[in-house]
PDB file of C-alpha atoms in Angstrom:
ATOM      1  CA  MET A 254     -41.223 -47.655  87.961  1.00 51.00           C
ATOM      2  CA  THR A 255     -37.520 -47.523  88.644  1.00 54.00           C
ATOM      3  CA  SER A 256     -36.127 -45.231  91.386  1.00 55.00           C
ATOM      4  CA  ASN A 257     -32.577 -43.806  91.200  1.00 56.00           C
ATOM      5  CA  TYR A 258     -30.706 -43.133  94.457  1.00 54.00           C
ATOM      6  CA  ASN A 259     -27.647 -40.855  94.548  1.00 55.00           C
ATOM      7  CA  LYS A 260     -24.932 -42.202  96.811  1.00 57.00           C
ATOM      8  CA  ASN A 261     -23.416 -39.629  99.219  1.00 56.00           C
ATOM      9  CA  ALA A 262     -19.813 -38.674  98.317  1.00 58.00           C
ATOM     10  CA  GLY A 263     -17.114 -38.449 101.075  1.00 63.00           C
ATOM     11  CA  VAL A 264     -15.060 -40.575 103.446  1.00 69.00           C
ATOM     12  CA  THR A 265     -16.105 -42.705 106.295  1.00 82.00           C
ATOM     13  CA  LEU A 266     -14.984 -42.298 109.897  1.00 77.00           C
ATOM     14  CA  VAL A 267     -12.796 -45.371 109.590  1.00 78.00           C
ATOM     15  CA  GLU A 268     -11.044 -43.906 106.557  1.00 78.00           C
ATOM     16  CA  MET A 269     -10.442 -40.654 108.436  1.00 79.00           C
ATOM     17  CA  LEU A 270      -8.942 -42.502 111.387  1.00 81.00           C
ATOM     18  CA  ILE A 271      -6.677 -44.495 109.088  1.00 83.00           C
ATOM     19  CA  ALA A 272      -5.527 -41.300 107.352  1.00 80.00           C
ATOM     20  CA  MET A 273      -4.813 -39.635 110.701  1.00 84.00           C
ATOM     21  CA  LEU A 274      -2.864 -42.670 111.872  1.00 84.00           C
ATOM     22  CA  ILE A 275      -0.754 -42.657 108.711  1.00 85.00           C
ATOM     23  CA  GLY A 276      -0.127 -38.928 109.174  1.00 83.00           C
ATOM     24  CA  LEU A 277       0.984 -39.436 112.766  1.00 85.00           C
ATOM     25  CA  ILE A 278       3.340 -42.220 111.710  1.00 86.00           C
ATOM     26  CA  ILE A 279       4.887 -39.997 109.030  1.00 85.00           C
ATOM     27  CA  LEU A 280       5.186 -37.095 111.504  1.00 81.00           C
ATOM     28  CA  ALA A 281       6.819 -39.351 114.085  1.00 82.00           C
ATOM     29  CA  GLY A 282       9.295 -40.552 111.466  1.00 80.00           C
ATOM     30  CA  ILE A 283      10.158 -36.987 110.476  1.00 79.00           C
ATOM     31  CA  THR A 284      10.639 -36.066 114.150  1.00 77.00           C
ATOM     32  CA  VAL A 285      12.965 -39.011 114.737  1.00 74.00           C
ATOM     33  CA  VAL A 286      15.017 -38.111 111.659  1.00 74.00           C
ATOM     34  CA  TYR A 287      15.177 -34.460 112.755  1.00 66.00           C
ATOM     35  CA  LEU A 288      16.283 -35.279 116.296  1.00 71.00           C
ATOM     36  CA  SER A 289      18.845 -37.765 115.018  1.00 69.00           C
ATOM     37  CA  SER A 290      20.184 -35.242 112.507  1.00 69.00           C
ATOM     38  CA  LYS A 291      20.349 -32.552 115.197  1.00 69.00           C
ATOM     39  CA  LYS A 292      22.267 -34.836 117.558  1.00 72.00           C
ATOM     40  CA  THR A 293      24.635 -35.829 114.753  1.00 71.00           C
ATOM     41  CA  PHE A 294      25.178 -32.167 113.870  1.00 66.00           C
ATOM     42  CA  ASN A 295      25.817 -31.244 117.519  1.00 78.00           C
ATOM     43  CA  LEU A 296      28.295 -34.100 117.900  1.00 79.00           C
ATOM     44  CA  GLY A 297      30.088 -33.151 114.686  1.00 84.00           C
ATOM     45  CA  SER A 298      30.241 -29.486 115.674  1.00 88.00           C
ATOM     46  CA  ASN A 299      31.640 -30.317 119.113  1.00 89.00           C
ATOM     47  CA  MET A 300      34.178 -32.726 117.622  1.00 91.00           C
ATOM     48  CA  VAL A 301      35.465 -29.998 115.298  1.00 92.00           C
ATOM     49  CA  ASN A 302      35.717 -27.467 118.144  1.00 93.00           C
ATOM     50  CA  VAL A 303      37.535 -29.911 120.416  1.00 94.00           C
ATOM     51  CA  HIS A 304      39.965 -30.856 117.644  1.00 94.00           C
ATOM     52  CA  GLU A 305      40.752 -27.241 116.727  1.00 95.00           C
ATOM     53  CA  ASN A 306      41.144 -26.141 120.354  1.00 95.00           C
ATOM     54  CA  GLY A 307      43.257 -29.150 121.272  1.00 95.00           C
ATOM     55  CA  ARG A 308      45.615 -28.682 118.331  1.00 96.00           C
ATOM     56  CA  PHE A 309      45.992 -24.989 119.172  1.00 96.00           C
ATOM     57  CA  ALA A 310      46.910 -25.719 122.800  1.00 96.00           C
ATOM     58  CA  ILE A 311      49.366 -28.493 121.923  1.00 96.00           C
ATOM     59  CA  ASN A 312      51.071 -26.393 119.237  1.00 95.00           C
ATOM     60  CA  TYR A 313      51.344 -23.431 121.618  1.00 95.00           C
ATOM     61  CA  LEU A 314      52.942 -25.615 124.288  1.00 94.00           C
ATOM     62  CA  VAL A 315      55.307 -27.234 121.793  1.00 93.00           C
ATOM     63  CA  LYS A 316      56.581 -23.895 120.476  1.00 92.00           C
ATOM     64  CA  ASP A 317      57.215 -22.552 123.978  1.00 91.00           C
ATOM     65  CA  LEU A 318      58.869 -25.715 125.263  1.00 90.00           C
ATOM     66  CA  GLN A 319      61.200 -25.651 122.260  1.00 87.00           C
ATOM     67  CA  ARG A 320      62.490 -22.278 123.487  1.00 85.00           C
ATOM     68  CA  ALA A 321      63.475 -23.585 126.924  1.00 83.00           C
ATOM     69  CA  GLY A 322      66.972 -22.387 127.839  1.00 78.00           C
ATOM     70  CA  TRP A 323      67.261 -20.364 124.650  1.00 75.00           C
ATOM     71  CA  VAL A 324      69.664 -17.409 124.420  1.00 68.00           C
ATOM     72  CA  GLU A 325      70.105 -15.726 121.032  1.00 62.00           C
ATOM     73  CA  SER A 326      73.637 -15.879 119.659  1.00 57.00           C
ATOM     74  CA  ASN A 327      73.802 -12.109 119.114  1.00 55.00           C
ATOM     75  CA  VAL A 328      72.686 -11.293 122.667  1.00 52.00           C
ATOM     76  CA  VAL A 329      75.280 -10.186 125.200  1.00 52.00           C
ATOM     77  CA  PRO A 330      73.873 -11.107 128.628  1.00 51.00           C
ATOM     78  CA  SER A 331      73.808  -8.287 131.142  1.00 51.00           C
ATOM     79  CA  GLU A 332      75.508  -8.593 134.499  1.00 49.00           C
ATOM     80  CA  GLY A 333      73.676 -11.052 136.693  1.00 47.00           C
ATOM     81  CA  PHE A 334      71.949 -12.713 133.726  1.00 48.00           C
ATOM     82  CA  SER A 335      71.353 -16.391 134.405  1.00 50.00           C
ATOM     83  CA  LEU A 336      68.929 -19.077 133.363  1.00 49.00           C
ATOM     84  CA  THR A 337      69.979 -21.269 136.248  1.00 48.00           C
ATOM     85  CA  LYS A 338      67.625 -21.877 139.173  1.00 44.00           C
ATOM     86  CA  PRO A 339      67.242 -24.840 141.500  1.00 29.00           C
ATOM     87  CA  LEU A 340      65.017 -27.649 140.331  1.00 29.00           C
ATOM     88  CA  VAL A 341      61.496 -26.790 141.384  1.00 39.00           C
ATOM     89  CA  ASN A 342      58.899 -29.486 142.027  1.00 39.00           C
ATOM     90  CA  PHE A 343      55.467 -28.288 143.037  1.00 45.00           C
ATOM     91  CA  LYS A 344      52.074 -29.936 143.042  1.00 47.00           C
ATOM     92  CA  ASN A 345      49.442 -28.430 140.796  1.00 53.00           C
ATOM     93  CA  ASN A 346      46.732 -29.612 143.227  1.00 51.00           C
ATOM     94  CA  GLN A 347      44.197 -29.583 140.396  1.00 56.00           C
ATOM     95  CA  THR A 348      42.788 -33.103 140.115  1.00 56.00           C
ATOM     96  CA  VAL A 349      40.927 -34.831 137.310  1.00 55.00           C
ATOM     97  CA  ALA A 350      38.593 -37.817 137.242  1.00 55.00           C
ATOM     98  CA  GLY A 351      39.916 -40.695 139.295  1.00 50.00           C
ATOM     99  CA  GLY A 352      41.774 -38.375 141.666  1.00 49.00           C
ATOM    100  CA  LYS A 353      44.839 -38.086 139.428  1.00 60.00           C
ATOM    101  CA  SER A 354      46.798 -34.837 139.669  1.00 77.00           C
ATOM    102  CA  SER A 355      47.685 -32.899 136.553  1.00 86.00           C
ATOM    103  CA  ASP A 356      51.196 -31.579 135.996  1.00 88.00           C
ATOM    104  CA  ALA A 357      52.626 -28.079 135.716  1.00 89.00           C
ATOM    105  CA  VAL A 358      55.776 -26.668 134.181  1.00 88.00           C
ATOM    106  CA  THR A 359      57.644 -23.362 134.076  1.00 87.00           C
ATOM    107  CA  VAL A 360      59.562 -22.685 130.874  1.00 87.00           C
ATOM    108  CA  ARG A 361      62.474 -20.226 131.031  1.00 85.00           C
ATOM    109  CA  TYR A 362      64.357 -18.629 128.158  1.00 84.00           C
ATOM    110  CA  TYR A 363      65.701 -15.328 126.887  1.00 82.00           C
ATOM    111  CA  GLY A 364      62.919 -13.481 125.074  1.00 83.00           C
ATOM    112  CA  GLU A 365      61.061 -10.259 124.462  1.00 86.00           C
ATOM    113  CA  GLN A 366      57.763 -10.999 126.203  1.00 89.00           C
ATOM    114  CA  ASN A 367      55.948 -13.673 128.173  1.00 91.00           C
ATOM    115  CA  CYS A 368      52.556 -15.209 127.437  1.00 91.00           C
ATOM    116  CA  LYS A 369      50.809 -12.225 129.102  1.00 91.00           C
ATOM    117  CA  GLY A 370      52.550  -9.852 126.713  1.00 91.00           C
ATOM    118  CA  GLU A 371      54.731  -8.462 129.501  1.00 91.00           C
ATOM    119  CA  ILE A 372      58.347  -7.499 128.790  1.00 87.00           C
ATOM    120  CA  PRO A 373      60.708  -9.014 131.380  1.00 85.00           C
ATOM    121  CA  ALA A 374      63.122  -6.497 132.886  1.00 80.00           C
ATOM    122  CA  ASP A 375      66.045  -8.934 132.940  1.00 77.00           C
ATOM    123  CA  GLY A 376      65.263 -10.454 129.549  1.00 81.00           C
ATOM    124  CA  ILE A 377      64.323 -13.832 131.029  1.00 82.00           C
ATOM    125  CA  VAL A 378      60.847 -15.066 130.147  1.00 86.00           C
ATOM    126  CA  GLU A 379      59.133 -17.361 132.642  1.00 86.00           C
ATOM    127  CA  ASN A 380      55.913 -18.999 131.491  1.00 89.00           C
ATOM    128  CA  THR A 381      54.138 -21.278 133.965  1.00 90.00           C
ATOM    129  CA  TYR A 382      51.570 -23.702 132.540  1.00 92.00           C
ATOM    130  CA  GLN A 383      49.066 -25.434 134.798  1.00 90.00           C
ATOM    131  CA  LEU A 384      45.407 -26.380 135.173  1.00 92.00           C
ATOM    132  CA  VAL A 385      43.174 -24.223 137.356  1.00 91.00           C
ATOM    133  CA  PRO A 386      39.474 -24.628 138.243  1.00 90.00           C
ATOM    134  CA  GLY A 387      37.105 -23.112 135.675  1.00 88.00           C
ATOM    135  CA  ASP A 388      33.357 -22.493 135.561  1.00 87.00           C
ATOM    136  CA  GLU A 389      32.614 -26.189 135.036  1.00 88.00           C
ATOM    137  CA  LEU A 390      35.826 -27.901 133.966  1.00 91.00           C
ATOM    138  CA  SER A 391      39.483 -26.983 134.387  1.00 92.00           C
ATOM    139  CA  GLU A 392      41.309 -24.373 132.328  1.00 94.00           C
ATOM    140  CA  LEU A 393      44.843 -24.574 130.973  1.00 94.00           C
ATOM    141  CA  GLN A 394      46.499 -21.297 131.921  1.00 94.00           C
ATOM    142  CA  CYS A 395      49.840 -19.634 131.297  1.00 94.00           C
ATOM    143  CA  ASN A 396      50.796 -17.105 133.976  1.00 92.00           C
ATOM    144  CA  GLY A 397      47.121 -16.733 134.857  1.00 92.00           C
ATOM    145  CA  VAL A 398      45.962 -16.245 131.257  1.00 94.00           C
ATOM    146  CA  THR A 399      43.549 -18.895 129.978  1.00 94.00           C
ATOM    147  CA  LEU A 400      44.810 -20.639 126.861  1.00 94.00           C
ATOM    148  CA  LEU A 401      42.038 -23.227 126.690  1.00 94.00           C
ATOM    149  CA  SER A 402      38.930 -24.089 128.691  1.00 94.00           C
ATOM    150  CA  ASN A 403      37.497 -27.574 129.270  1.00 94.00           C
ATOM    151  CA  VAL A 404      40.847 -29.304 129.766  1.00 93.00           C
ATOM    152  CA  GLU A 405      40.645 -32.333 132.058  1.00 90.00           C
ATOM    153  CA  SER A 406      44.216 -33.577 132.211  1.00 91.00           C
ATOM    154  CA  PHE A 407      47.641 -32.037 131.600  1.00 93.00           C
ATOM    155  CA  GLN A 408      50.491 -34.539 131.725  1.00 92.00           C
ATOM    156  CA  LEU A 409      54.218 -34.202 131.067  1.00 91.00           C
ATOM    157  CA  ARG A 410      56.977 -36.772 130.677  1.00 91.00           C
ATOM    158  CA  TYR A 411      60.652 -35.906 130.306  1.00 89.00           C
ATOM    159  CA  GLY A 412      63.015 -37.738 127.970  1.00 90.00           C
ATOM    160  CA  VAL A 413      66.335 -38.169 129.795  1.00 88.00           C
ATOM    161  CA  LEU A 414      69.505 -39.992 128.877  1.00 83.00           C
ATOM    162  CA  SER A 415      70.360 -43.134 130.800  1.00 82.00           C
ATOM    163  CA  GLN A 416      72.571 -46.172 130.369  1.00 82.00           C
ATOM    164  CA  ASP A 417      69.676 -47.800 128.514  1.00 83.00           C
ATOM    165  CA  GLY A 418      69.213 -44.870 126.155  1.00 85.00           C
ATOM    166  CA  LEU A 419      66.404 -42.318 126.202  1.00 88.00           C
ATOM    167  CA  GLN A 420      63.741 -42.922 128.857  1.00 91.00           C
ATOM    168  CA  TYR A 421      60.610 -40.888 129.569  1.00 92.00           C
ATOM    169  CA  VAL A 422      60.010 -40.233 133.259  1.00 90.00           C
ATOM    170  CA  SER A 423      57.750 -38.092 135.423  1.00 87.00           C
ATOM    171  CA  ALA A 424      59.058 -34.968 137.155  1.00 85.00           C
ATOM    172  CA  ASP A 425      59.597 -36.689 140.497  1.00 84.00           C
ATOM    173  CA  MET A 426      62.122 -39.021 138.817  1.00 86.00           C
ATOM    174  CA  LEU A 427      64.362 -36.157 137.667  1.00 83.00           C
ATOM    175  CA  THR A 428      67.573 -35.181 139.428  1.00 81.00           C
ATOM    176  CA  PRO A 429      69.803 -32.091 139.035  1.00 77.00           C
ATOM    177  CA  GLN A 430      72.083 -34.299 136.925  1.00 78.00           C
ATOM    178  CA  SER A 431      69.325 -35.345 134.517  1.00 81.00           C
ATOM    179  CA  ILE A 432      69.839 -34.258 130.915  1.00 82.00           C
ATOM    180  CA  ILE A 433      66.477 -33.543 129.304  1.00 84.00           C
ATOM    181  CA  LYS A 434      66.529 -34.308 125.572  1.00 86.00           C
ATOM    182  CA  SER A 435      62.803 -34.042 124.908  1.00 88.00           C
ATOM    183  CA  VAL A 436      59.423 -33.520 126.550  1.00 90.00           C
ATOM    184  CA  GLN A 437      56.156 -35.381 125.962  1.00 93.00           C
ATOM    185  CA  VAL A 438      52.968 -33.357 126.416  1.00 94.00           C
ATOM    186  CA  GLY A 439      49.469 -34.813 126.794  1.00 94.00           C
ATOM    187  CA  ILE A 440      46.075 -33.215 127.427  1.00 94.00           C
ATOM    188  CA  ILE A 441      42.428 -34.289 127.471  1.00 94.00           C
ATOM    189  CA  VAL A 442      40.077 -31.725 125.947  1.00 95.00           C
ATOM    190  CA  ALA A 443      36.301 -31.929 126.461  1.00 94.00           C
ATOM    191  CA  SER A 444      33.425 -30.352 124.577  1.00 93.00           C
ATOM    192  CA  LYS A 445      31.682 -27.397 126.176  1.00 92.00           C
ATOM    193  CA  GLN A 446      28.267 -28.965 125.550  1.00 90.00           C
ATOM    194  CA  LYS A 447      27.043 -31.947 127.556  1.00 90.00           C
ATOM    195  CA  ASN A 448      25.091 -34.980 126.308  1.00 86.00           C
ATOM    196  CA  VAL A 449      26.391 -34.928 122.741  1.00 87.00           C
ATOM    197  CA  THR A 450      27.658 -38.518 122.650  1.00 85.00           C
ATOM    198  CA  THR A 451      25.460 -41.581 122.218  1.00 79.00           C
ATOM    199  CA  GLU A 452      26.619 -42.909 125.589  1.00 80.00           C
ATOM    200  CA  ASN A 453      26.767 -40.756 128.711  1.00 76.00           C
ATOM    201  CA  SER A 454      29.485 -42.881 130.319  1.00 83.00           C
ATOM    202  CA  VAL A 455      32.750 -42.606 128.383  1.00 81.00           C
ATOM    203  CA  THR A 456      36.182 -43.982 129.278  1.00 85.00           C
ATOM    204  CA  VAL A 457      39.240 -42.142 127.990  1.00 85.00           C
ATOM    205  CA  GLY A 458      42.414 -44.176 127.744  1.00 81.00           C
ATOM    206  CA  ASN A 459      45.944 -43.683 128.974  1.00 84.00           C
ATOM    207  CA  VAL A 460      47.479 -40.194 128.798  1.00 87.00           C
ATOM    208  CA  LEU A 461      51.266 -40.525 129.143  1.00 89.00           C
ATOM    209  CA  GLY A 462      50.936 -43.160 131.834  1.00 85.00           C
ATOM    210  CA  GLU A 463      47.955 -41.610 133.639  1.00 85.00           C
ATOM    211  CA  GLY A 464      44.439 -43.003 133.405  1.00 82.00           C
ATOM    212  CA  PRO A 465      42.171 -44.412 132.183  1.00 85.00           C
ATOM    213  CA  TYR A 466      39.530 -41.854 133.141  1.00 86.00           C
ATOM    214  CA  THR A 467      35.757 -42.378 133.207  1.00 87.00           C
ATOM    215  CA  PHE A 468      33.308 -39.515 132.614  1.00 88.00           C
ATOM    216  CA  ASN A 469      29.511 -39.536 132.886  1.00 89.00           C
ATOM    217  CA  ASP A 470      28.299 -36.227 131.445  1.00 90.00           C
ATOM    218  CA  GLY A 471      28.003 -37.123 127.756  1.00 89.00           C
ATOM    219  CA  ARG A 472      30.697 -34.649 126.637  1.00 92.00           C
ATOM    220  CA  TYR A 473      32.878 -35.494 123.672  1.00 92.00           C
ATOM    221  CA  ARG A 474      36.554 -35.857 124.652  1.00 93.00           C
ATOM    222  CA  GLN A 475      39.791 -36.266 122.767  1.00 93.00           C
ATOM    223  CA  VAL A 476      43.377 -36.943 123.841  1.00 94.00           C
ATOM    224  CA  PHE A 477      46.168 -34.853 122.302  1.00 95.00           C
ATOM    225  CA  THR A 478      49.854 -35.704 122.647  1.00 94.00           C
ATOM    226  CA  ASN A 479      53.089 -34.502 121.130  1.00 95.00           C
ATOM    227  CA  THR A 480      56.820 -34.882 121.682  1.00 94.00           C
ATOM    228  CA  VAL A 481      59.028 -31.800 121.838  1.00 90.00           C
ATOM    229  CA  LEU A 482      62.706 -32.066 120.955  1.00 87.00           C
ATOM    230  CA  ILE A 483      64.930 -29.667 122.870  1.00 80.00           C
ATOM    231  CA  ASN A 484      66.565 -27.423 120.268  1.00 70.00           C
ATOM    232  CA  ASN A 485      68.960 -25.461 122.449  1.00 65.00           C
ATOM    233  CA  GLY A 486      72.186 -27.408 122.338  1.00 55.00           C
ATOM    234  CA  GLY A 487      70.185 -30.601 122.051  1.00 54.00           C
ATOM    235  CA  SER A 488      69.568 -31.005 125.769  1.00 57.00           C
ATOM    236  CA  LEU A 489      68.793 -29.205 129.005  1.00 62.00           C
ATOM    237  CA  PRO A 490      69.565 -29.734 132.646  1.00 61.00           C
ATOM    238  CA  PRO A 491      66.293 -29.592 134.616  1.00 63.00           C
ATOM    239  CA  ASP A 492      67.257 -26.279 136.237  1.00 59.00           C
ATOM    240  CA  GLU A 493      66.566 -24.534 132.931  1.00 59.00           C
ATOM    241  CA  LEU A 494      63.184 -26.191 132.476  1.00 61.00           C
ATOM    242  CA  LEU A 495      61.456 -25.902 135.817  1.00 57.00           C
ATOM    243  CA  VAL A 496      59.246 -28.924 136.223  1.00 57.00           C
ATOM    244  CA  SER A 497      56.596 -30.131 138.599  1.00 59.00           C
ATOM    245  CA  GLU A 498      54.967 -33.427 139.442  1.00 51.00           C
TER     246      GLU A 498
END
């Protein structure tokens, strides 16, 4: 007599453990891809913000510096009107990484309003640009109004005529006889968010003769520079473009 035995259907414990292990491996892979994608997205987003903010600040500075010493041809200056003041050199006292001081500059010209929207009584606009301490990093301000946050260096070099042609010098090298033909502007802009770069320690190169700078907070940083040609008669004595070291 032959007996028939029905085999039990199902999976063994070993098969279950193998399936769980495979599932964990797949889940770990998905997690790694997600975290990597998130970090890449954060870096890309911060790069875009830094680029847009940096270009805005540089363009704003360029447009204002181009007005230095400007008086419209159809304007008849009132009695006592003058763009002439002694050369002013003052320390910003706001330092960046490495103990380097940032620069400051006061731009003067005939205009309708300053960067705060105020109308000058004598028609002379004075806009002072400098770095001031912010919540975490420095802010680039004009007459106390913040143009851009997270700025870590603000450097200026002045193109003056010499026997050797045009040379770019710092403010402390200017004299009342210096003829300023152009101005170089340089800033370092950092991302608001920390730990977005693959390496926490980042070295940023030379900014108009200052640097390099080393940072250790994982922020994304970018250097922006531009050269401004003086439009008003082609040149300025330094008493019409108040400068600082």
